[in-house]
Amino acid sequence: ASLVQVMMHLGEMATATQSLPDETLQLLGDELKYKVEVVSPEDEDRELLESFSIEFGEDSGSEQDLRPRPPVVTVMGHVDHGKTKLLDSIRNSNVVSGEAGGITQHIGAYQVGTVVDEEDRKITFIDTPGHEAFTAMRARGAQATDIAVLVVAADDGVKPQTAEAIDHAKAAEVPIVVALNKIDVEGADPQRVRAQLTEYGVVAEALGGDVQVVEISALRGENLDGLLEAVVLTSDAALDLRANPDMDAQGLAIEAYLDRGRGSMATVLVQRGLLRVGDSIVCGDAYGRVRAMLDEHGKNVQEAEPSRPVQVLGLTNVPSAGDSFLVVKDDRVARQIAQQREARERFAQQAKSSRRVTLDNWQRT
Ligand code: GDP
Ligand code: MG
């Protein structure tokens, strides 16, 4: 019997070349007494790395090797509520570092310093607002964000994209800090917005919950340090962010582009380990040796520790946002992993674009 006939027997109508959902494949396997194993791209990649004795996504070593790392923050919220303005204001003031002129380079993420309880603390901001970037990363199995800053305009309140952002943060189990923005605008009503937010399960401390709600004006740069402090306090209270800074670095590509003179410029976020100039790395299907690294001030740096974003020069091509990167033993290993990923990607593309043939015209050819 043909597969199509077996399928019909199972009560499933199918053409000879259509793709089948995983459950149907399982059913078909059971009927034909075959063990059907559905391998996800993530599993496939894990197996590839394991064949080089590499585990991605785990801090190596023991508990004692883990050191605190700064939180990584994504800014979300409804359109026009001030996400871009907030990211710009924080970037330009760079609150305590006192760096003249603030941060000048847009590399997709930046780190700022702040003092909380007389301690110097750092926060990394992903410089692309909105939940599209957040979900795009997550869809690829990558979690870059530790804390979501939810921007809500105090004169406008909770809107559809505010609610969506709350849903995304909750689904990702990422704590929320609310930036009640535009406090300077006439008609701003922070009390009303606090009450509104409780309906979405975001309960301010003032209302008996555990969410920090900070009133700010991104436009005037008011109370930005209050917001940064709230992020640090939330991180300390809700998360225990640690990473091993002594292993070969691993992390994610945040953004990348091709520069005419300098070639592939990829901003990566180090999630664990220490990334150094001279390291051999693979990033998606790009690979190469780190020729130089630049920080958000455009300055050369020799190494980057966990939660640090840096722009990496030296990759063969341009990776995609959300691609994982990892340091490997040498260039040869880097090239092999990259080439196998590329081959797999090409195969998947071909399968997608191949001509669809129905049972009917298949029989005639
Ligand atoms: P986004 O769509 O969330 O990125 O919003 P934008 O950052 O582009 O801000 C939308 C508009 O609101 C711009 O015209 C900003 O200048 C303005 N805006 C942002 N923050 C404030 C604020 O704190 N006070 C006032 N009055 N206007 C603001
Ligand atoms: Mg914007």
Coordinates of C-alpha atoms and ligand atoms in Angstrom, one line a residue, residues 77-86 129 151 181-185 216-220, ligand 1:
G77 CA 5.1 49.6 25.6
H78 CA 2.5 51.2 23.4
V79 CA 3.5 53.3 20.4
D80 CA 4.2 57.0 21.2
H81 CA 4.4 56.4 24.9
G82 CA 8.1 57.3 24.8
K83 CA 10.2 54.1 24.4
T84 CA 12.7 55.6 22.0
K85 CA 12.9 58.9 23.9
L86 CA 13.6 57.0 27.1
P129 CA 12.3 49.0 21.8
V151 CA 6.7 52.4 29.3
N181 CA 6.3 58.4 31.5
K182 CA 5.2 61.9 30.4
I183 CA 4.6 62.9 34.0
D184 CA 5.3 66.5 32.8
V185 CA 2.2 66.6 30.5
I216 CA 9.5 59.9 34.9
S217 CA 9.7 62.3 32.1
A218 CA 11.9 60.9 29.3
L219 CA 11.6 64.3 27.6
R220 CA 13.0 66.3 30.4
Ligands
GDP1 P1 7.7 55.4 21.1 O1 6.8 55.2 19.9 O2 7.2 54.7 22.3 O3 9.2 55.1 20.8 O4 7.6 57.0 21.5 P2 8.7 58.1 21.3 O5 9.9 58.0 22.1 O6 8.9 58.3 19.8 O7 7.8 59.4 21.8 C1 6.6 59.8 21.2 C2 6.5 61.3 21.4 O8 6.3 61.6 22.8 C3 7.6 62.1 20.9 O9 7.2 63.3 20.3 C4 8.4 62.4 22.2 O10 9.1 63.6 22.2 C5 7.2 62.5 23.2 N1 7.6 62.2 24.6 C6 8.4 61.1 25.0 N2 8.5 61.2 26.3 C7 8.0 62.3 26.7 C8 7.8 62.9 28.0 O11 8.3 62.4 29.1 N3 7.1 64.1 28.1 C9 6.6 64.6 27.0 N4 5.9 65.8 27.1 N5 6.7 64.1 25.8 C10 7.4 62.9 25.6

